[in-house]
Amino acid sequence: MMPHAQKAAIFNKDEARTDWHDASLWMVRKKRDFAVSEIPEWEFLREFASDIKMHTLSKLDDYLEAFEKAAIQNGAIVHWAADAKEHNDIVLSILNKHQAKKMVKSKSMLTEECHLNEFLELHEIEVIDSDLGERIIQMLNEPPSHIVLPAIHLKKEEIGELFHRELHTEKGATDPQYLTEAARHHLREKFHTAQVALTGVNFGIAETGEVVVCTNEGNADMGVHLTPVQIHSMGIEKLIPRRSDLAVFTRLLARSATGQPVTVFTSHHRNPKPAGEMHIILVDNGRTEQLGKPDFRSSLKCIRCGACMNTCPIYRRSGGHSYETTIPGPIGSILTPGIDLKKHGQLPFASTLCGSCTDVCPVKIDIHTQLYKWRQIVSEAGLPEAGNKTMMSIMGNGLASPSFFHRLGNIGRKLLRLFPGKERFLSFTVWTKDRDLPKAPVESFREWYAKQAKDAQ
Amino acid sequence: MPSKETILTKIRANRPNLWPLPDVPIFETLATDKKKLFIQILERGGSKVHCIDDSTQIHQVITTHFPEDKRMVTALPFLEGIEGISTLHPDFYEGTEVAIIEGLIGVAENGALWVTEKELGNVRVLPFIAQHLVMVISEKNIVGTMHEAYKILGLPTTAGFGVFIAGPSKTADIEQSLVIGAQGARSLLVILTP
């Protein structure tokens, strides 16, 4: 696997496009700020959301059993999946039971995590992602680059080209309204012919056994209500205890994600439609492992709003694909090292530790602290990603010894005066690749201070 | 060991110490005029709002908004001259141009309207499949925040499906350009009755 920094360097080659990507996401961040400014109790809501989630995690076994009991009473069929494979097998068995060959799916990061589409396609099931952004990347055979805005990395010209090829829209047409209309017709046909619909779950309610799905396009509901069999795939950390807790989370989710006051549709599914079937699959896939790590378990509070991505200077200028994980960005960088340290151990270094992710997180996950803690673990494991070791040891020694630091400063200032601008002599470190060092001062503060003292005598 | 037991056993071994569950207060809106805020937020989200003095005017408002001869379906019990959803064959749901339903609660802070399958005539897909959606709600049923809304809703008793609808379906998946009318209704008209 290519390290994040290398992938980011490739992304950065197209400077105009990088700027465009950066600006698109910053616009979403600004919308979030505006939405937040309208809620005076915002900080209290974040605190409540964090406490509700931590409480749920501390009694997750009880709440899962309560949820299962209520859901069964409602008439749903509840399945438990220890890992991705078991989840995928359960979905396939439901499809086989109904001899279904076609399934519509709404956005679900969990099924991305389980690589469900690839698995079902191997078994000759046609899977249609019905969220517009998801459909676009599915047609391109790409993973999502953002958890809320899956096609944020694509230009309308590229989507126009794709739709011309796949949906026979006019050549050269790039108007988003026109392209969305074409997708609408294409997807409506799919909703009517699929036999099974699968959705992700934003919140599962322990006291009622309901699953709550938040969308803007209406695609999840079109699928669920038009097909006889509905499946809801849910990570076990998606539970909340009470129905009234939804007030806290629905107020936080959309405002944090896109700056909307709420998603257009907040659907509460309690029981199957008449003559229909409702399945809920509770998925672990590494979550119980994460729960056992005291420093990192609070990452399970995540409600997948994407605010940490929109605000992250690294994410905005490197793109979601550079992370090579289902969940990219700051939250992905603390969720994935626990799954495979060797593969994802470099990601905690894809950060400036500026802490902006922590500031915007609606459930108060201390993301940047966890990034820092993962770095310690990666370093102790002796992985090569643990920063520039030579540089770090020079820095460490230099900062520890005043006389060495003084000499190093002198040399540095001289070199800077001899080679101004882009410092070629520093080409062994990537830091100066896109940065100009400042003009070297004539003297250090110590030298200046010593002179002052002398003059005063 | 079946996966349920495996998962629960792992949780019991790994869960943190009991963390207290907070009591969340019912935060109210600071807005003095909830109706005004409700209308403002709905319009900001791309919906149209029409206030009337008397529910007998509903029919007229709808024909003014949809002057062409559109196929309309209603789940309201008191709208004469418009086909009731209960008599419509499921094969014709897709051809529905305008669906007219009642909203039970309106939330001022976000413009969301609550409906259950009962208000949909047990046709859950109705507000999504119709090309245009009309929701009728009494201004008496507007609350300030989601906390107040869920307090009124309590726990579900009979309805197996309920949804907050806060506007026409929309997407910004192509270059963050807002497009109204994604997979669901292309427009939402909210009729506010006294």
XYZ file of C-alpha atoms in Angstrom:
651
model
C 0.000 0.000 0.000
C 1.253 3.434 -0.932
C 1.691 5.693 2.128
C -0.777 8.542 2.627
C 1.917 11.172 2.076
C 2.748 9.753 -1.353
C -0.908 9.560 -2.363
C -1.386 13.113 -1.146
C 1.603 14.236 -3.219
C -0.031 12.768 -6.326
C -3.316 14.524 -5.441
C -1.431 17.794 -5.020
C 0.108 17.661 -8.490
C -3.038 19.270 -9.886
C -2.881 22.453 -7.880
C -6.061 24.026 -9.274
C -8.031 20.897 -8.505
C -6.593 20.664 -5.012
C -7.636 24.268 -4.382
C -11.116 23.491 -5.709
C -11.455 20.438 -3.455
C -10.223 22.439 -0.490
C -12.688 25.262 -1.171
C -15.682 22.916 -1.686
C -15.200 21.338 1.718
C -14.415 24.614 3.435
C -17.754 25.912 2.140
C -19.481 22.990 3.892
C -17.560 23.755 7.066
C -18.740 27.391 6.888
C -22.351 26.270 6.445
C -21.919 24.161 9.561
C -20.634 27.165 11.492
C -23.663 29.219 10.482
C -26.099 26.452 11.491
C -24.350 26.026 14.828
C -24.490 29.768 15.516
C -28.290 29.582 15.514
C -28.369 27.161 18.462
C -27.362 28.827 21.736
C -27.325 25.504 23.599
C -24.993 23.851 21.051
C -22.209 23.102 23.526
C -24.680 21.571 25.983
C -26.061 19.371 23.210
C -22.560 18.119 22.391
C -21.998 17.302 26.056
C -25.325 15.459 26.308
C -24.672 13.560 23.086
C -21.245 12.517 24.324
C -22.613 11.372 27.697
C -25.524 9.468 26.149
C -23.131 7.625 23.837
C -20.618 6.883 26.620
C -23.435 5.626 28.819
C -24.685 3.374 26.032
C -21.188 1.976 25.473
C -20.885 1.254 29.199
C -24.055 -0.867 29.070
C -23.921 -1.913 25.430
C -24.682 -5.577 26.174
C -27.876 -4.692 28.074
C -29.016 -2.231 25.444
C -28.373 -4.635 22.576
C -30.483 -7.280 24.278
C -33.243 -4.767 25.020
C -33.142 -3.579 21.419
C -33.332 -7.124 20.081
C -36.255 -7.970 22.331
C -38.225 -4.878 21.315
C -37.446 -5.373 17.629
C -38.601 -8.998 17.707
C -41.781 -7.906 19.476
C -42.331 -5.414 16.648
C -42.109 -8.236 14.145
C -38.567 -7.693 12.884
C -36.029 -10.487 12.421
C -32.760 -9.734 14.222
C -29.398 -11.184 13.177
C -25.996 -10.920 14.861
C -22.825 -10.742 12.781
C -19.405 -11.033 14.420
C -17.582 -9.836 11.318
C -17.947 -8.606 7.754
C -18.086 -12.101 6.326
C -20.939 -13.153 8.561
C -22.812 -9.943 7.741
C -22.444 -10.550 4.023
C -23.481 -14.200 4.373
C -26.633 -13.150 6.246
C -27.569 -10.651 3.513
C -27.001 -13.291 0.849
C -29.087 -15.855 2.734
C -31.992 -13.389 2.938
C -31.711 -12.701 -0.795
C -31.553 -16.416 -1.562
C -34.540 -17.167 0.641
C -36.597 -14.806 -1.510
C -34.867 -15.836 -4.746
C -33.992 -12.200 -5.171
C -31.462 -11.168 -7.804
C -31.737 -7.409 -7.479
C -31.213 -5.232 -4.412
C -31.390 -1.457 -3.989
C -29.180 -0.013 -1.335
C -29.084 3.391 0.310
C -25.942 4.919 1.735
C -24.300 2.718 4.324
C -20.678 3.073 5.372
C -21.015 -0.248 7.171
C -21.671 -2.161 3.949
C -18.696 -0.333 2.391
C -16.655 -1.516 5.353
C -17.889 -5.093 4.755
C -17.325 -4.852 0.962
C -20.860 -6.141 0.515
C -21.284 -5.071 -3.114
C -18.266 -7.016 -4.365
C -19.368 -10.065 -2.395
C -22.941 -10.020 -3.738
C -21.803 -9.415 -7.290
C -19.713 -12.573 -7.042
C -22.978 -14.341 -6.291
C -24.664 -12.790 -9.312
C -26.790 -10.338 -7.357
C -27.278 -6.936 -8.934
C -26.718 -4.234 -6.302
C -27.866 -0.709 -7.083
C -26.610 2.079 -4.865
C -29.459 4.580 -4.876
C -27.945 7.674 -3.301
C -26.882 9.882 -6.225
C -23.280 10.284 -5.082
C -23.003 6.578 -4.295
C -24.484 5.647 -7.666
C -21.941 7.851 -9.422
C -18.951 6.249 -7.721
C -20.464 2.790 -8.123
C -20.652 3.351 -11.889
C -17.017 4.479 -11.800
C -16.074 1.472 -9.682
C -14.531 3.749 -7.053
C -14.909 3.815 -3.274
C -16.515 6.900 -1.670
C -14.026 9.662 -0.895
C -16.139 11.156 1.913
C -18.716 9.555 4.212
C -21.450 12.142 3.604
C -20.415 13.502 0.193
C -19.170 10.347 -1.554
C -18.471 12.002 -4.920
C -17.036 15.293 -3.628
C -13.782 14.583 -5.488
C -15.440 14.556 -8.916
C -16.046 17.436 -11.308
C -19.402 17.833 -13.020
C -17.702 17.384 -16.390
C -16.552 13.937 -15.313
C -20.022 13.036 -14.060
C -21.537 14.367 -17.296
C -19.168 12.175 -19.282
C -20.027 9.162 -17.115
C -23.769 9.714 -17.421
C -23.456 10.140 -21.179
C -21.815 6.720 -21.303
C -24.070 4.965 -18.774
C -27.403 6.783 -18.915
C -27.227 8.240 -22.443
C -27.499 11.845 -21.383
C -26.469 14.421 -23.989
C -22.776 14.562 -24.759
C -21.097 17.463 -22.985
C -24.040 18.088 -20.661
C -22.803 19.109 -17.206
C -25.747 20.887 -15.582
C -26.267 19.285 -12.129
C -30.051 19.735 -12.392
C -30.149 17.908 -15.717
C -27.818 15.135 -14.556
C -29.759 14.620 -11.313
C -32.987 14.371 -13.314
C -31.459 11.655 -15.483
C -30.400 9.715 -12.385
C -33.900 10.153 -10.927
C -35.503 8.394 -13.896
C -32.827 5.713 -13.950
C -33.227 4.998 -10.208
C -37.033 5.105 -10.128
C -37.058 2.154 -12.492
C -34.692 0.284 -10.155
C -36.844 0.927 -7.066
C -39.804 -0.668 -8.802
C -37.989 -3.772 -9.993
C -35.776 -4.629 -6.992
C -36.963 -7.326 -4.608
C -34.948 -6.310 -1.578
C -33.873 -2.947 -0.122
C -30.970 -2.475 2.260
C -30.244 0.650 4.301
C -27.674 1.709 6.837
C -28.845 2.897 10.239
C -28.145 6.244 11.879
C -29.691 5.375 15.232
C -31.131 2.239 16.798
C -33.440 2.855 19.753
C -33.109 0.338 22.559
C -36.450 1.089 24.229
C -38.552 0.775 21.059
C -36.548 -1.464 18.716
C -36.849 1.196 15.998
C -34.185 1.968 13.434
C -33.865 5.581 12.327
C -32.485 6.507 8.910
C -31.621 10.112 7.989
C -31.485 11.074 4.299
C -32.016 14.020 1.987
C -32.824 12.390 -1.317
C -35.638 10.080 -0.195
C -33.897 7.118 -1.802
C -33.774 4.975 1.339
C -37.538 5.262 1.799
C -38.293 4.649 -1.867
C -36.422 1.363 -1.616
C -37.707 0.243 1.778
C -41.377 0.950 1.071
C -41.495 -0.359 -2.497
C -39.750 -3.694 -2.006
C -41.257 -6.577 0.001
C -38.085 -7.225 2.009
C -36.184 -4.555 3.930
C -32.781 -5.056 5.546
C -31.161 -2.602 7.952
C -27.436 -3.136 8.559
C -26.348 -1.554 11.790
C -23.049 -1.285 13.662
C -23.611 -2.179 17.312
C -22.385 1.275 18.400
C -25.341 2.947 16.666
C -27.623 2.310 19.647
C -29.099 5.006 21.843
C -31.216 4.221 24.908
C -34.331 6.369 24.561
C -36.495 7.661 21.751
C -36.277 11.159 23.229
C -32.478 11.017 22.810
C -33.165 11.445 19.103
C -33.916 15.099 19.834
C -30.281 15.628 20.804
C -28.832 13.684 17.887
C -31.106 14.942 15.114
C -30.298 18.484 16.210
C -26.574 17.796 15.967
C -26.232 15.484 12.966
C -27.299 17.490 9.909
C -26.040 20.801 11.267
C -22.608 19.237 11.728
C -22.693 17.375 8.412
C -23.966 19.874 5.843
C -25.225 22.859 7.818
C -28.881 21.917 7.285
C -31.089 22.301 10.380
C -32.165 18.654 9.932
C -32.045 16.078 7.128
C -35.044 16.242 4.798
C -36.215 12.798 5.925
C -35.811 11.313 9.397
C -37.523 7.941 9.043
C -38.448 5.792 12.032
C -38.919 2.159 10.989
C -40.574 0.042 13.690
C -42.227 -2.886 11.974
C -42.447 -4.506 8.555
C -45.083 -3.365 6.078
C -48.108 -5.709 5.700
C -46.928 -8.972 4.104
C -43.396 -7.584 4.180
C -40.273 -8.695 6.005
C -37.940 -6.547 8.086
C -34.441 -7.701 8.970
C -31.988 -5.947 11.267
C -28.358 -7.100 11.217
C -26.288 -6.107 14.256
C -22.635 -6.009 13.238
C -19.520 -6.108 15.423
C -16.599 -6.333 12.961
C -13.932 -5.027 15.346
C -16.099 -2.709 17.421
C -15.902 -4.815 20.590
C -12.087 -4.798 20.218
C -12.078 -1.006 20.046
C -14.361 -0.950 23.103
C -11.603 -2.700 25.036
C -9.038 0.064 24.366
C -9.530 2.726 27.056
C -7.638 5.397 25.086
C -9.587 4.820 21.902
C -13.032 3.500 22.824
C -14.630 6.950 22.678
C -14.149 6.853 18.883
C -17.199 4.540 18.962
C -19.336 7.592 19.822
C -18.995 8.700 16.174
C -22.302 9.452 14.401
C -20.661 9.702 10.935
C -21.399 13.367 10.226
C -18.124 14.042 8.410
C -17.510 17.407 10.116
C -13.948 16.386 11.030
C -13.189 15.777 7.343
C -14.606 19.087 6.179
C -12.500 20.999 8.654
C -9.254 19.011 8.351
C -6.531 20.873 6.418
C -4.886 17.559 5.510
C -8.092 15.891 4.315
C -9.155 18.916 2.292
C -5.823 19.018 0.481
C -5.239 15.316 0.035
C -8.685 13.912 -0.761
C -10.486 10.953 0.789
C -8.920 8.341 -1.455
C -5.422 9.089 -0.181
C -6.358 7.400 3.113
C -7.222 4.056 1.482
C -9.759 3.301 4.206
C -13.569 3.113 4.151
C -13.729 6.009 6.601
C -11.098 8.594 5.664
C -10.050 11.782 7.417
C -9.354 12.338 11.119
C -11.990 9.910 12.447
C -10.863 7.216 9.993
C -7.293 7.743 11.150
C -8.205 6.822 14.736
C -10.696 4.052 13.875
C -8.538 2.065 11.469
C -5.099 1.650 13.121
C -6.809 -0.617 15.672
C -8.007 -2.880 12.873
C -4.618 -3.225 11.141
C -1.729 -1.287 12.628
C 0.728 -2.247 9.919
C -1.564 -1.202 7.105
C -3.043 1.953 8.619
C -0.348 2.917 11.149
C 0.783 5.799 8.931
C -2.610 7.561 9.091
C -2.238 9.124 12.565
C 0.680 11.028 11.003
C -1.593 12.515 8.322
C -2.455 15.357 10.662
C -1.066 18.642 11.902
C -2.612 17.933 15.328
C -4.290 21.334 15.038
C -7.317 19.986 16.910
C -9.980 21.458 14.646
C -11.564 17.993 14.267
C -12.052 17.780 18.025
C -13.589 21.260 18.104
C -16.264 20.476 15.514
C -17.054 16.903 16.589
C -20.727 16.860 17.690
C -20.138 14.000 20.139
C -16.897 15.418 21.545
C -14.454 12.711 20.485
C -10.944 13.903 21.380
C -9.776 13.028 17.878
C -6.458 14.863 17.848
C -5.475 13.451 21.246
C -6.154 9.961 19.944
C -4.147 10.678 16.800
C -1.252 11.606 19.060
C -1.705 8.459 21.161
C -1.771 6.265 18.066
C 1.546 7.830 17.024
C 3.102 6.606 20.275
C 1.828 3.099 19.610
C 3.046 3.127 16.016
C 6.472 4.391 17.148
C 6.750 1.755 19.872
C 5.855 -0.906 17.333
C 8.860 0.309 15.363
C 6.921 0.913 12.175
C 8.740 2.938 9.527
C 5.909 5.441 9.348
C 6.840 6.839 12.734
C 8.121 10.083 11.283
C 11.612 11.016 10.191
C 13.667 9.299 12.882
C 17.032 10.884 11.969
C 15.525 14.345 11.982
C 13.669 13.649 15.216
C 16.836 12.502 17.004
C 18.834 15.521 15.766
C 16.007 17.764 16.936
C 15.769 15.935 20.230
C 19.496 16.280 20.936
C 19.593 19.840 19.680
C 16.745 21.017 21.848
C 18.159 19.239 24.884
C 21.570 20.912 24.728
C 21.695 24.753 24.850
C 25.224 24.991 23.425
C 24.449 22.600 20.556
C 21.210 24.486 19.863
C 23.145 27.748 19.780
C 25.691 26.368 17.309
C 22.974 24.785 15.169
C 21.185 28.156 15.013
C 24.339 29.896 13.889
C 24.946 27.383 11.117
C 21.311 27.513 10.080
C 21.225 31.307 9.776
C 24.412 31.312 7.741
C 23.138 28.653 5.376
C 19.835 30.499 4.945
C 21.677 33.672 3.983
C 23.854 31.782 1.510
C 20.928 29.919 -0.125
C 17.784 32.037 0.139
C 14.364 31.023 -1.193
C 13.626 27.344 -1.670
C 16.259 25.677 0.421
C 17.825 23.089 -1.818
C 20.187 21.983 0.899
C 17.161 20.901 2.909
C 15.825 18.688 0.158
C 16.287 15.617 2.372
C 13.214 16.710 4.304
C 9.791 17.014 2.720
C 8.986 20.009 4.875
C 10.533 22.465 2.452
C 8.966 20.917 -0.641
C 6.067 23.337 -0.711
C 7.254 25.823 1.872
C 9.655 28.752 1.807
C 11.690 29.258 4.922
C 11.577 32.772 6.381
C 14.408 35.268 5.910
C 17.198 34.531 8.343
C 17.600 37.142 11.065
C 21.049 38.706 11.474
C 21.372 37.469 15.001
C 19.591 35.221 17.439
C 17.604 36.538 20.378
C 20.356 35.395 22.749
C 22.974 37.328 20.779
C 20.768 40.394 20.696
C 20.054 40.146 24.408
C 23.710 39.770 25.265
C 24.489 42.882 23.253
C 21.761 44.861 25.010
C 23.149 43.898 28.359
C 26.620 44.963 27.300
C 25.374 48.334 25.961
C 23.536 49.032 29.166
C 26.699 48.650 31.242
C -20.704 -20.200 20.167
C -23.303 -18.279 18.178
C -22.266 -14.741 17.262
C -24.747 -13.128 19.618
C -23.065 -14.764 22.608
C -19.587 -14.025 21.246
C -20.401 -10.341 20.837
C -22.096 -9.976 24.222
C -19.268 -11.811 25.995
C -16.676 -9.554 24.379
C -18.660 -6.444 25.341
C -18.875 -7.610 28.966
C -15.117 -8.114 29.039
C -14.314 -4.812 27.329
C -16.952 -2.250 28.310
C -15.965 0.761 30.420
C -17.281 1.367 33.938
C -20.860 2.516 34.162
C -21.206 6.031 32.815
C -24.290 7.931 34.036
C -27.128 8.602 31.622
C -27.898 12.328 31.609
C -31.381 13.767 31.921
C -31.755 16.005 28.899
C -33.841 19.131 29.514
C -36.539 20.179 27.054
C -34.676 23.020 25.343
C -37.131 25.534 23.908
C -36.578 27.972 21.078
C -35.672 31.558 21.870
C -37.857 32.718 18.983
C -40.896 34.606 20.209
C -42.929 33.810 17.102
C -42.689 30.066 16.432
C -44.976 30.240 13.414
C -42.799 32.878 11.792
C -39.641 30.845 12.402
C -41.306 27.675 11.080
C -42.254 29.443 7.831
C -38.838 31.077 7.505
C -36.931 27.804 7.935
C -39.257 25.923 5.566
C -38.792 28.564 2.870
C -35.037 28.560 3.383
C -35.099 24.825 2.701
C -36.949 25.237 -0.594
C -40.551 24.671 0.565
C -43.550 26.899 -0.084
C -45.891 27.888 2.728
C -49.457 29.097 2.402
C -51.503 30.300 5.397
C -55.285 30.052 5.310
C -58.064 31.147 7.689
C -60.353 28.198 7.223
C -59.764 24.584 6.226
C -62.455 24.887 3.540
C -59.862 26.890 1.555
C -57.453 23.934 1.241
C -58.948 22.786 -2.029
C -58.672 26.218 -3.560
C -55.049 26.669 -2.481
C -54.143 23.353 -4.057
C -55.812 24.131 -7.384
C -54.123 27.532 -7.424
C -50.736 25.916 -6.896
C -51.358 23.146 -9.387
C -53.507 24.745 -12.086
C -52.945 21.964 -14.643
C -54.993 18.834 -14.417
C -52.650 16.780 -12.238
C -53.360 13.372 -10.788
C -53.909 14.022 -7.113
C -54.279 11.613 -4.245
C -55.159 12.484 -0.688
C -55.020 10.769 2.652
C -57.072 13.546 4.261
C -60.556 12.362 5.144
C -62.254 15.670 4.368
C -61.066 16.627 0.890
C -63.859 16.161 -1.570
C -63.253 15.730 -5.271
C -59.747 14.309 -4.836
C -59.120 10.609 -5.010
C -58.599 8.943 -1.641
C -55.453 6.858 -1.220
C -57.416 3.867 0.074
C -59.098 3.319 -3.290
C -55.925 3.656 -5.339
C -54.367 0.445 -6.646
C -50.640 0.130 -5.740
C -49.756 -0.079 -9.441
C -50.797 3.555 -9.766
C -48.806 4.967 -6.865
C -45.999 5.827 -9.268
C -48.238 8.030 -11.420
C -49.229 10.225 -8.476
C -48.494 13.853 -9.294
C -49.640 15.445 -6.056
C -50.115 13.774 -2.666
C -51.954 15.634 0.066
C -51.406 14.542 3.640
C -51.703 15.903 7.153
C -48.732 16.772 9.347
C -49.211 16.108 13.057
C -46.414 18.198 14.528
C -44.407 21.030 12.988
C -40.973 21.904 14.390
C -40.063 25.581 14.128
C -36.275 25.242 14.538
C -35.868 23.031 11.468
C -39.129 23.108 9.508
C -39.748 19.384 9.981
C -43.276 17.929 9.945
C -44.102 14.632 11.614
C -46.392 12.062 9.978
C -47.026 8.409 10.705
C -48.327 5.717 8.395
C -51.826 6.497 9.702
C -51.726 9.953 8.080
C -50.455 8.258 4.924
C -53.498 6.004 4.682
C -51.086 3.136 5.472
C -49.262 3.777 2.201
C -45.777 4.402 3.549
C -44.274 5.234 0.181
C -46.810 7.982 -0.577
C -44.831 11.102 0.439
C -41.749 9.815 -1.380
C -43.226 8.493 -4.602
C -45.481 11.485 -5.372
C -43.969 14.089 -7.689
C -45.219 16.882 -5.427
C -46.200 16.841 -1.783
C -48.731 18.972 0.065
C -48.812 18.871 3.857
C -51.609 20.429 5.850
C -50.944 21.352 9.459
C -52.621 23.450 12.101
C -50.465 26.231 13.476
C -51.558 25.070 16.932
C -49.338 22.035 16.381
C -46.125 23.966 15.830
C -43.547 23.432 18.555
C -40.181 25.104 18.973
C -37.620 22.307 19.026
C -37.110 18.604 18.469
C -37.101 18.084 22.256
C -40.668 19.368 22.434
C -41.664 17.281 19.426
C -40.351 14.015 20.896
C -41.942 14.851 24.238
C -45.337 14.984 22.519
C -44.602 11.896 20.418
C -43.695 9.752 23.414
C -43.334 6.108 22.512
C -44.936 4.672 19.378
C -48.128 2.782 20.093
C -49.676 1.627 16.858
C -47.786 3.151 13.949
C -45.018 1.004 12.509
C -43.537 3.856 10.498
C -43.159 7.554 11.181
C -41.117 10.253 9.504
C -40.113 13.871 9.897
C -40.249 15.594 6.501
C -38.451 18.927 6.265
C -38.777 19.885 2.613
C -38.653 18.579 -0.930
C -36.142 15.825 -1.584
C -32.771 17.251 -2.528
C -29.149 16.495 -3.256
C -25.876 18.332 -3.640
C -23.873 15.317 -4.740
C -22.700 16.924 -7.970
C -20.106 19.572 -7.120
C -22.092 20.687 -4.069
C -24.706 22.310 -6.346
C -28.095 22.148 -4.671
C -30.700 20.349 -6.795
C -34.283 20.192 -5.523
C -36.065 16.996 -6.514
C -33.691 14.068 -6.092
C -35.414 10.682 -5.698
C -38.489 11.869 -3.755
C -40.973 14.739 -4.087
C -39.879 17.680 -6.252
C -41.709 20.237 -4.156
C -43.302 20.641 -0.746
C -46.218 22.958 -0.155
C -47.170 23.410 3.487
C -50.680 24.711 4.132
C -51.013 26.256 7.575
C -54.515 26.204 9.021
C -55.557 28.105 12.168
